[in-house]
mmCIF file of C-alpha atoms and ligand atoms in Angstrom:
data_model
loop_
_atom_site.group_PDB
_atom_site.id
_atom_site.type_symbol
_atom_site.label_atom_id
_atom_site.label_comp_id
_atom_site.label_asym_id
_atom_site.label_seq_id
_atom_site.Cartn_x
_atom_site.Cartn_y
_atom_site.Cartn_z
ATOM 1 C CA MET A 1 12.003 2.974 -22.653
ATOM 2 C CA SER A 2 8.686 3.898 -21.029
ATOM 3 C CA TYR A 3 8.089 3.974 -17.309
ATOM 4 C CA GLN A 4 5.024 3.992 -15.114
ATOM 5 C CA VAL A 5 4.619 6.999 -12.836
ATOM 6 C CA ALA A 6 2.202 6.896 -9.908
ATOM 7 C CA LEU A 7 0.835 10.355 -9.099
ATOM 8 C CA SER A 8 -0.246 10.251 -5.460
ATOM 9 C CA PHE A 9 -2.604 13.150 -4.679
ATOM 10 C CA GLU A 10 -3.254 14.813 -1.326
ATOM 11 C CA ASP A 11 -6.754 13.337 -1.067
ATOM 12 C CA GLY A 12 -5.462 9.762 -1.300
ATOM 13 C CA VAL A 13 -6.264 9.250 -4.989
ATOM 14 C CA THR A 14 -3.510 7.697 -7.098
ATOM 15 C CA ARG A 15 -3.414 7.936 -10.893
ATOM 16 C CA PHE A 16 -0.876 6.158 -13.046
ATOM 17 C CA ILE A 17 0.606 7.589 -16.229
ATOM 18 C CA THR A 18 3.126 6.244 -18.715
ATOM 19 C CA CYS A 19 6.163 8.392 -19.411
ATOM 20 C CA GLY A 20 7.773 7.803 -22.800
ATOM 21 C CA PRO A 21 11.535 7.950 -23.432
ATOM 22 C CA HIS A 22 12.875 11.469 -22.723
ATOM 23 C CA GLU A 23 9.379 12.648 -21.794
ATOM 24 C CA THR A 24 8.988 14.766 -18.661
ATOM 25 C CA VAL A 25 6.413 13.808 -16.035
ATOM 26 C CA ALA A 26 4.529 17.051 -16.772
ATOM 27 C CA GLU A 27 4.300 16.239 -20.485
ATOM 28 C CA ALA A 28 3.060 12.721 -19.741
ATOM 29 C CA SER A 29 0.509 14.062 -17.249
ATOM 30 C CA TYR A 30 -0.771 16.555 -19.793
ATOM 31 C CA ARG A 31 -1.097 13.783 -22.385
ATOM 32 C CA SER A 32 -3.148 11.813 -19.842
ATOM 33 C CA ARG A 33 -5.358 14.870 -19.187
ATOM 34 C CA ILE A 34 -4.209 15.158 -15.594
ATOM 35 C CA ASN A 35 -3.570 18.776 -14.653
ATOM 36 C CA ILE A 36 -0.821 18.618 -12.030
ATOM 37 C CA PRO A 37 0.141 22.091 -10.693
ATOM 38 C CA LEU A 38 2.249 23.888 -13.299
ATOM 39 C CA ASP A 39 3.181 27.456 -14.076
ATOM 40 C CA CYS A 40 6.412 28.287 -15.907
ATOM 41 C CA ARG A 41 7.063 24.702 -17.151
ATOM 42 C CA ASP A 42 10.673 25.798 -17.328
ATOM 43 C CA GLY A 43 12.228 24.929 -13.954
ATOM 44 C CA ALA A 44 12.015 28.531 -12.748
ATOM 45 C CA CYS A 45 8.979 28.954 -10.480
ATOM 46 C CA GLY A 46 8.842 25.830 -8.292
ATOM 47 C CA THR A 47 5.036 25.531 -8.627
ATOM 48 C CA CYS A 48 5.242 21.891 -9.684
ATOM 49 C CA LYS A 49 7.644 20.852 -6.901
ATOM 50 C CA SER A 50 6.744 17.334 -5.743
ATOM 51 C CA ARG A 51 8.366 14.681 -3.602
ATOM 52 C CA CYS A 52 9.529 11.479 -5.257
ATOM 53 C CA VAL A 53 9.179 8.610 -2.783
ATOM 54 C CA ALA A 54 10.255 5.764 -5.048
ATOM 55 C CA GLY A 55 12.287 5.411 -8.204
ATOM 56 C CA GLU A 56 15.112 7.113 -10.060
ATOM 57 C CA TYR A 57 15.082 10.033 -12.446
ATOM 58 C CA ASP A 58 17.041 12.805 -14.114
ATOM 59 C CA GLY A 59 16.028 16.028 -12.361
ATOM 60 C CA GLY A 60 16.660 18.136 -15.487
ATOM 61 C CA ASP A 61 17.588 21.834 -15.568
ATOM 62 C CA TYR A 62 16.246 24.335 -13.075
ATOM 63 C CA ILE A 63 17.295 27.282 -10.981
ATOM 64 C CA GLU A 64 17.946 27.306 -7.223
ATOM 65 C CA ASP A 65 14.874 29.511 -6.637
ATOM 66 C CA ALA A 66 12.699 26.696 -7.947
ATOM 67 C CA LEU A 67 14.427 23.839 -6.124
ATOM 68 C CA THR A 68 17.258 24.088 -3.616
ATOM 69 C CA ASP A 69 20.009 21.523 -3.288
ATOM 70 C CA ASP A 70 18.655 20.569 0.129
ATOM 71 C CA GLU A 71 15.199 19.974 -1.320
ATOM 72 C CA ALA A 72 16.652 17.899 -4.152
ATOM 73 C CA ALA A 73 18.631 15.871 -1.611
ATOM 74 C CA ALA A 74 15.414 15.307 0.342
ATOM 75 C CA GLY A 75 13.761 13.765 -2.732
ATOM 76 C CA PHE A 76 11.920 16.778 -4.137
ATOM 77 C CA ALA A 77 11.922 17.299 -7.884
ATOM 78 C CA LEU A 78 10.254 19.379 -10.582
ATOM 79 C CA PRO A 79 7.845 17.329 -12.740
ATOM 80 C CA CYS A 80 8.158 19.912 -15.545
ATOM 81 C CA GLN A 81 11.836 18.963 -15.790
ATOM 82 C CA MET A 82 12.205 15.451 -14.451
ATOM 83 C CA VAL A 83 12.560 12.466 -16.766
ATOM 84 C CA PRO A 84 12.120 9.001 -15.167
ATOM 85 C CA HIS A 85 14.886 6.417 -15.246
ATOM 86 C CA SER A 86 12.636 3.842 -13.579
ATOM 87 C CA ASP A 87 9.031 3.560 -12.435
ATOM 88 C CA LEU A 88 8.320 6.409 -9.998
ATOM 89 C CA VAL A 89 5.948 7.344 -7.193
ATOM 90 C CA LEU A 90 5.413 11.101 -6.881
ATOM 91 C CA GLU A 91 3.516 12.919 -4.152
ATOM 92 C CA ILE A 92 1.667 15.718 -5.957
ATOM 93 C CA PRO A 93 0.960 18.808 -3.778
ATOM 94 C CA ALA A 94 -2.683 19.086 -4.875
ATOM 95 C CA THR A 95 -5.912 17.158 -4.709
ATOM 96 C CA ALA A 96 -7.080 14.957 -7.552
ATOM 97 C CA GLU A 97 -10.047 17.285 -7.933
ATOM 98 C CA PHE A 98 -7.679 20.228 -8.479
ATOM 99 C CA ALA A 99 -5.922 18.160 -11.146
ATOM 100 C CA LYS A 100 -9.312 17.512 -12.776
ATOM 101 C CA THR A 101 -9.045 13.795 -12.267
ATOM 102 C CA GLY A 102 -10.314 11.233 -9.749
ATOM 103 C CA ALA A 103 -10.127 7.643 -8.666
ATOM 104 C CA ALA A 104 -11.044 5.206 -11.416
ATOM 105 C CA VAL A 105 -14.005 2.794 -11.214
ATOM 106 C CA HIS A 106 -13.395 -0.875 -12.019
ATOM 107 C CA ALA A 107 -15.908 -3.711 -12.272
ATOM 108 C CA GLY A 108 -15.639 -7.466 -12.429
ATOM 109 C CA SER A 109 -17.032 -10.793 -11.289
ATOM 110 C CA ILE A 110 -16.401 -12.661 -8.070
ATOM 111 C CA THR A 111 -14.387 -15.817 -8.808
ATOM 112 C CA GLU A 112 -13.923 -17.139 -5.276
ATOM 113 C CA VAL A 113 -15.299 -16.696 -1.768
ATOM 114 C CA ARG A 114 -13.083 -18.662 0.605
ATOM 115 C CA ARG A 115 -13.681 -19.015 4.338
ATOM 116 C CA LEU A 116 -10.155 -18.923 5.783
ATOM 117 C CA SER A 117 -11.322 -19.285 9.381
ATOM 118 C CA ALA A 118 -14.435 -18.765 11.493
ATOM 119 C CA SER A 119 -13.742 -15.026 11.485
ATOM 120 C CA THR A 120 -12.098 -14.315 8.135
ATOM 121 C CA VAL A 121 -13.126 -14.606 4.502
ATOM 122 C CA ALA A 122 -11.115 -13.987 1.347
ATOM 123 C CA PHE A 123 -12.775 -13.060 -1.904
ATOM 124 C CA ALA A 124 -11.282 -12.724 -5.360
ATOM 125 C CA VAL A 125 -12.462 -10.724 -8.354
ATOM 126 C CA GLU A 126 -11.680 -11.065 -12.032
ATOM 127 C CA LEU A 127 -11.860 -7.557 -13.445
ATOM 128 C CA ASP A 128 -13.271 -6.673 -16.858
ATOM 129 C CA ASP A 129 -10.367 -4.258 -17.311
ATOM 130 C CA ARG A 130 -7.469 -5.718 -15.306
ATOM 131 C CA ASP A 131 -4.985 -4.139 -17.724
ATOM 132 C CA GLN A 132 -6.404 -0.726 -16.819
ATOM 133 C CA LEU A 133 -5.885 -1.193 -13.071
ATOM 134 C CA ALA A 134 -2.497 -0.228 -11.651
ATOM 135 C CA PHE A 135 -1.914 0.056 -7.918
ATOM 136 C CA LEU A 136 0.920 0.228 -5.446
ATOM 137 C CA PRO A 137 1.303 -2.721 -3.051
ATOM 138 C CA GLY A 138 -0.423 -1.680 0.165
ATOM 139 C CA GLN A 139 -3.187 0.456 -1.379
ATOM 140 C CA TYR A 140 -6.923 -0.038 -0.976
ATOM 141 C CA VAL A 141 -10.159 0.452 -2.902
ATOM 142 C CA ASN A 142 -13.704 1.338 -1.919
ATOM 143 C CA VAL A 143 -15.875 -1.649 -2.737
ATOM 144 C CA ALA A 144 -19.586 -1.146 -3.447
ATOM 145 C CA VAL A 145 -21.147 -3.950 -1.399
ATOM 146 C CA PRO A 146 -23.536 -5.690 -3.827
ATOM 147 C CA GLY A 147 -27.192 -5.015 -3.173
ATOM 148 C CA THR A 148 -26.670 -2.527 -0.347
ATOM 149 C CA GLY A 149 -25.784 0.919 -1.695
ATOM 150 C CA VAL A 150 -22.883 1.195 0.774
ATOM 151 C CA THR A 151 -19.140 0.998 0.255
ATOM 152 C CA ARG A 152 -16.420 -0.545 2.391
ATOM 153 C CA SER A 153 -12.663 -0.139 2.109
ATOM 154 C CA TYR A 154 -10.406 -3.141 1.512
ATOM 155 C CA SER A 155 -6.731 -3.387 0.708
ATOM 156 C CA PHE A 156 -5.544 -5.669 -2.050
ATOM 157 C CA SER A 157 -4.016 -8.839 -0.613
ATOM 158 C CA THR A 158 -2.605 -9.714 -4.037
ATOM 159 C CA GLY A 159 0.326 -8.055 -5.758
ATOM 160 C CA PRO A 160 0.065 -5.436 -8.519
ATOM 161 C CA ALA A 161 1.265 -7.900 -11.177
ATOM 162 C CA GLU A 162 -1.205 -10.685 -10.346
ATOM 163 C CA LYS A 163 -4.174 -11.160 -12.675
ATOM 164 C CA ALA A 164 -6.811 -11.784 -10.018
ATOM 165 C CA VAL A 165 -7.327 -9.272 -7.236
ATOM 166 C CA SER A 166 -8.164 -10.517 -3.752
ATOM 167 C CA PHE A 167 -9.165 -9.073 -0.407
ATOM 168 C CA LEU A 168 -9.437 -10.232 3.217
ATOM 169 C CA VAL A 169 -12.569 -9.488 5.224
ATOM 170 C CA ARG A 170 -13.097 -9.952 8.925
ATOM 171 C CA ILE A 171 -16.635 -11.169 9.548
ATOM 172 C CA THR A 172 -18.422 -8.840 11.965
ATOM 173 C CA ALA A 173 -22.006 -9.187 13.165
ATOM 174 C CA GLY A 174 -24.273 -6.860 11.218
ATOM 175 C CA GLY A 175 -21.512 -5.726 8.873
ATOM 176 C CA ALA A 176 -22.610 -4.947 5.319
ATOM 177 C CA MET A 177 -19.805 -6.835 3.570
ATOM 178 C CA SER A 178 -19.862 -9.575 6.222
ATOM 179 C CA GLY A 179 -23.548 -10.139 5.645
ATOM 180 C CA TYR A 180 -23.114 -10.219 1.894
ATOM 181 C CA LEU A 181 -20.167 -12.645 1.965
ATOM 182 C CA ALA A 182 -21.641 -14.916 4.630
ATOM 183 C CA ASP A 183 -25.206 -15.118 3.285
ATOM 184 C CA ARG A 184 -25.542 -14.116 -0.351
ATOM 185 C CA ALA A 185 -22.270 -14.006 -2.247
ATOM 186 C CA GLU A 186 -21.928 -16.355 -5.197
ATOM 187 C CA VAL A 187 -19.255 -16.891 -7.783
ATOM 188 C CA GLY A 188 -20.168 -14.763 -10.785
ATOM 189 C CA ASP A 189 -21.718 -11.906 -8.788
ATOM 190 C CA ARG A 190 -20.851 -8.522 -10.214
ATOM 191 C CA VAL A 191 -18.877 -6.168 -8.008
ATOM 192 C CA GLU A 192 -17.549 -2.648 -8.506
ATOM 193 C CA PHE A 193 -14.858 -0.663 -6.717
ATOM 194 C CA THR A 194 -13.185 2.738 -6.839
ATOM 195 C CA GLY A 195 -9.463 3.252 -6.504
ATOM 196 C CA PRO A 196 -6.631 2.727 -5.921
ATOM 197 C CA LEU A 197 -6.427 4.952 -2.873
ATOM 198 C CA GLY A 198 -4.129 5.667 0.044
ATOM 199 C CA SER A 199 -0.557 6.576 0.846
ATOM 200 C CA PHE A 200 0.194 3.281 2.629
ATOM 201 C CA PHE A 201 2.351 1.583 0.024
ATOM 202 C CA LEU A 202 5.737 -0.047 -0.228
ATOM 203 C CA ARG A 203 8.591 2.386 -0.864
ATOM 204 C CA ASP A 204 12.026 1.509 -2.270
ATOM 205 C CA LEU A 205 13.775 -0.915 0.083
ATOM 206 C CA VAL A 206 16.827 1.148 1.033
ATOM 207 C CA ARG A 207 17.147 -0.166 4.613
ATOM 208 C CA PRO A 208 15.653 -3.001 6.722
ATOM 209 C CA ALA A 209 11.862 -3.091 6.783
ATOM 210 C CA LEU A 210 9.559 -4.173 9.588
ATOM 211 C CA LEU A 211 5.990 -5.079 8.640
ATOM 212 C CA LEU A 212 3.417 -5.131 11.443
ATOM 213 C CA ALA A 213 -0.031 -6.591 10.839
ATOM 214 C CA GLY A 214 -3.053 -6.655 13.123
ATOM 215 C CA GLY A 215 -5.785 -9.103 12.050
ATOM 216 C CA THR A 216 -6.917 -8.529 8.461
ATOM 217 C CA GLY A 217 -4.372 -5.702 8.370
ATOM 218 C CA LEU A 218 -2.269 -8.540 6.981
ATOM 219 C CA ALA A 219 -3.832 -7.986 3.525
ATOM 220 C CA PRO A 220 -1.784 -4.983 2.321
ATOM 221 C CA LEU A 221 1.377 -6.546 3.708
ATOM 222 C CA LEU A 222 0.715 -9.714 1.670
ATOM 223 C CA SER A 223 0.495 -7.468 -1.381
ATOM 224 C CA MET A 224 3.860 -5.931 -0.468
ATOM 225 C CA LEU A 225 5.408 -9.384 0.006
ATOM 226 C CA GLU A 226 4.119 -10.495 -3.375
ATOM 227 C CA ARG A 227 5.867 -7.472 -4.877
ATOM 228 C CA LEU A 228 9.103 -8.448 -3.119
ATOM 229 C CA THR A 229 9.091 -11.787 -4.941
ATOM 230 C CA ASP A 230 9.693 -9.803 -8.154
ATOM 231 C CA ILE A 231 12.695 -7.758 -7.043
ATOM 232 C CA GLU A 232 16.079 -8.240 -5.454
ATOM 233 C CA VAL A 233 15.731 -7.759 -1.708
ATOM 234 C CA ALA A 234 18.999 -6.376 -0.357
ATOM 235 C CA HIS A 235 17.874 -5.719 3.240
ATOM 236 C CA PRO A 236 16.178 -7.857 5.870
ATOM 237 C CA VAL A 237 12.389 -7.726 5.886
ATOM 238 C CA HIS A 238 10.602 -9.040 8.956
ATOM 239 C CA LEU A 239 6.860 -9.320 9.549
ATOM 240 C CA ILE A 240 5.115 -9.565 12.912
ATOM 241 C CA TYR A 241 1.503 -10.675 12.615
ATOM 242 C CA GLY A 242 -0.733 -10.304 15.665
ATOM 243 C CA VAL A 243 -4.318 -11.473 16.117
ATOM 244 C CA SER A 244 -6.809 -11.655 18.971
ATOM 245 C CA SER A 245 -7.531 -15.390 18.951
ATOM 246 C CA ASP A 246 -6.482 -18.547 17.110
ATOM 247 C CA THR A 247 -9.528 -18.339 14.821
ATOM 248 C CA ASP A 248 -8.249 -15.014 13.471
ATOM 249 C CA LEU A 249 -4.966 -16.547 12.376
ATOM 250 C CA VAL A 250 -5.005 -16.973 8.573
ATOM 251 C CA GLU A 251 -2.648 -17.289 5.619
ATOM 252 C CA LEU A 252 0.258 -18.750 7.619
ATOM 253 C CA ASP A 253 0.989 -21.140 4.729
ATOM 254 C CA LYS A 254 1.239 -18.155 2.430
ATOM 255 C CA LEU A 255 3.665 -16.439 4.802
ATOM 256 C CA ARG A 256 5.794 -19.606 4.926
ATOM 257 C CA ALA A 257 5.823 -19.692 1.133
ATOM 258 C CA TYR A 258 7.004 -16.060 1.069
ATOM 259 C CA ALA A 259 9.715 -16.909 3.596
ATOM 260 C CA ASP A 260 10.925 -19.577 1.144
ATOM 261 C CA ALA A 261 10.613 -17.331 -1.904
ATOM 262 C CA ILE A 262 12.112 -14.087 -0.538
ATOM 263 C CA ALA A 263 15.713 -14.582 0.560
ATOM 264 C CA ARG A 264 15.793 -12.060 3.395
ATOM 265 C CA PHE A 265 12.213 -12.353 4.617
ATOM 266 C CA SER A 266 11.215 -13.830 7.979
ATOM 267 C CA PHE A 267 8.100 -13.623 10.136
ATOM 268 C CA ASP A 268 6.660 -14.238 13.599
ATOM 269 C CA HIS A 269 3.090 -14.356 14.747
ATOM 270 C CA CYS A 270 1.440 -13.883 18.107
ATOM 271 C CA VAL A 271 -2.020 -14.338 19.565
ATOM 272 C CA ALA A 272 -3.387 -12.183 22.370
ATOM 273 C CA ASP A 273 -5.713 -14.865 23.770
ATOM 274 C CA GLU A 274 -4.141 -16.595 26.799
ATOM 275 C CA ALA A 275 -5.771 -19.872 25.716
ATOM 276 C CA SER A 276 -4.026 -19.815 22.339
ATOM 277 C CA THR A 277 -1.846 -22.688 21.220
ATOM 278 C CA ALA A 278 0.533 -20.252 19.479
ATOM 279 C CA ALA A 279 4.179 -20.198 20.506
ATOM 280 C CA HIS A 280 3.960 -16.461 21.222
ATOM 281 C CA LYS A 281 1.072 -15.221 23.304
ATOM 282 C CA GLY A 282 0.592 -11.476 23.587
ATOM 283 C CA TYR A 283 0.609 -8.415 21.349
ATOM 284 C CA VAL A 284 2.960 -7.495 18.504
ATOM 285 C CA THR A 285 4.878 -5.184 20.828
ATOM 286 C CA SER A 286 6.079 -8.276 22.743
ATOM 287 C CA LEU A 287 7.978 -9.295 19.604
ATOM 288 C CA LEU A 288 9.328 -5.810 18.854
ATOM 289 C CA THR A 289 12.819 -6.579 20.058
ATOM 290 C CA PRO A 290 15.791 -4.211 19.568
ATOM 291 C CA GLU A 291 17.120 -6.628 16.954
ATOM 292 C CA ARG A 292 14.014 -5.959 14.820
ATOM 293 C CA LEU A 293 14.388 -2.191 15.112
ATOM 294 C CA HIS A 294 17.988 -1.963 13.874
ATOM 295 C CA GLY A 295 18.696 1.017 16.124
ATOM 296 C CA GLY A 296 16.140 3.059 14.165
ATOM 297 C CA ASP A 297 17.590 2.311 10.728
ATOM 298 C CA VAL A 298 14.335 0.685 9.704
ATOM 299 C CA ASP A 299 11.199 1.511 7.715
ATOM 300 C CA VAL A 300 8.135 0.399 9.662
ATOM 301 C CA TYR A 301 4.858 -0.427 7.880
ATOM 302 C CA LEU A 302 1.912 -1.014 10.197
ATOM 303 C CA CYS A 303 -1.660 -1.914 9.270
ATOM 304 C CA GLY A 304 -3.968 -2.589 12.169
ATOM 305 C CA PRO A 305 -6.622 -1.132 14.463
ATOM 306 C CA PRO A 306 -5.980 2.254 16.168
ATOM 307 C CA PRO A 307 -5.085 0.735 19.605
ATOM 308 C CA MET A 308 -2.348 -1.291 17.936
ATOM 309 C CA VAL A 309 -0.965 1.802 16.192
ATOM 310 C CA GLU A 310 -0.903 3.655 19.523
ATOM 311 C CA ALA A 311 0.650 0.686 21.352
ATOM 312 C CA VAL A 312 3.456 0.462 18.810
ATOM 313 C CA ARG A 313 4.042 4.225 18.913
ATOM 314 C CA GLY A 314 4.233 4.048 22.723
ATOM 315 C CA HIS A 315 6.613 1.092 22.583
ATOM 316 C CA LEU A 316 8.926 2.942 20.201
ATOM 317 C CA ARG A 317 8.824 6.067 22.393
ATOM 318 C CA GLU A 318 9.729 4.050 25.491
ATOM 319 C CA SER A 319 12.497 2.285 23.594
ATOM 320 C CA GLY A 320 13.905 5.676 22.558
ATOM 321 C CA ILE A 321 13.967 4.444 18.976
ATOM 322 C CA ASP A 322 12.759 6.668 16.183
ATOM 323 C CA PRO A 323 12.400 4.641 12.955
ATOM 324 C CA ALA A 324 13.600 6.258 9.739
ATOM 325 C CA ASN A 325 10.003 6.017 8.487
ATOM 326 C CA PHE A 326 6.787 4.894 10.134
ATOM 327 C CA TYR A 327 3.934 4.288 7.681
ATOM 328 C CA THR A 328 0.543 3.378 9.101
ATOM 329 C CA GLU A 329 -2.866 2.366 7.871
ATOM 330 C CA LYS A 330 -5.487 2.343 10.604
ATOM 331 C CA PHE A 331 -8.767 0.554 10.328
ATOM 332 C CA THR A 332 -11.736 0.203 12.634
ATOM 333 C CA VAL A 333 -13.518 -3.105 12.767
ATOM 334 C CA ALA A 334 -16.661 -1.410 14.101
ATOM 335 C CA ALA A 335 -16.955 0.534 10.867
ATOM 336 C CA GLU A 336 -16.020 -2.627 9.001
ATOM 337 C CA VAL A 337 -13.202 -0.876 7.235
ATOM 338 C CA GLY A 338 -11.410 -4.170 6.900
ATOM 339 C CA ARG A 339 -8.163 -3.201 5.372
HETATM 340 FE FE1 FES B 401 7.666 26.119 -12.813
HETATM 341 FE FE2 FES B 401 7.907 23.442 -12.840
HETATM 342 S S1 FES B 401 6.209 24.629 -13.425
HETATM 343 S S2 FES B 401 9.289 24.909 -12.030
#
């Protein structure tokens, strides 16, 4: 059986390769013309040592000098020896440039521009080469804004297995993508993007997960939830979605549908504006109760603006709770990096 292996490079580029039955990751990389760091290719030098953050594998034969038992227990493995037993995500200790590869470019046509609220627009793209695009739920791409010569970063709001790819954009005055979507975008327009990129992606669910979204930071978490509809979810997954005002609140119907479709998924939302009609007024930290933090036995995924990241970090510090993992994706609305 063949498996898909995501090679996540230090510069944020991710390349996907297919590993055939009994094939090592190094052999599959070589076949795909991706030069991951290698020396002995025999499990002796440790040059290829990489951390596996998702999936199962046979670590193969190697000596202690190349990989200690402690390192193996911490998830490190030797790509020149390892053979996947499932799809894998590997953190490669090199840049994509070093490996003589780079992020792929994909092009397609806009199929939908949907105004979700006064402040938020979703757009969908049908790619010319959808079968060539693989990404991890949570990752982003750099979109070339049509007619401008500039790029903006957006996370997929759709899951890796969905045919169409979609994105959420917060409309900001003077923003390049905002201007395009609000004034000029039409179904059929050609659009190009580079990616996938980023280390903010869903890992194996081995403990409870807490998803925290600020504004259009909801997009990558929607992609993660879509992925969860395809697998057995053995731990509770809770999402807290915070926005500034009622007009920023979007995709609640979608979240309700995920709550119906994913057995152990629940969500809350809150609005900072005092005048909001929402049941919870305030910031996401007001909903970060001890019950949601499972005494620290929780993987936290946060996508939101820098002040939100800092507020959550401060809240955790004051609570004396150190989550098992804390994955963040920061974006700045001013730079219109709407992911
Ligand atoms: Fe030497 Fe893998 S290349 S241990």
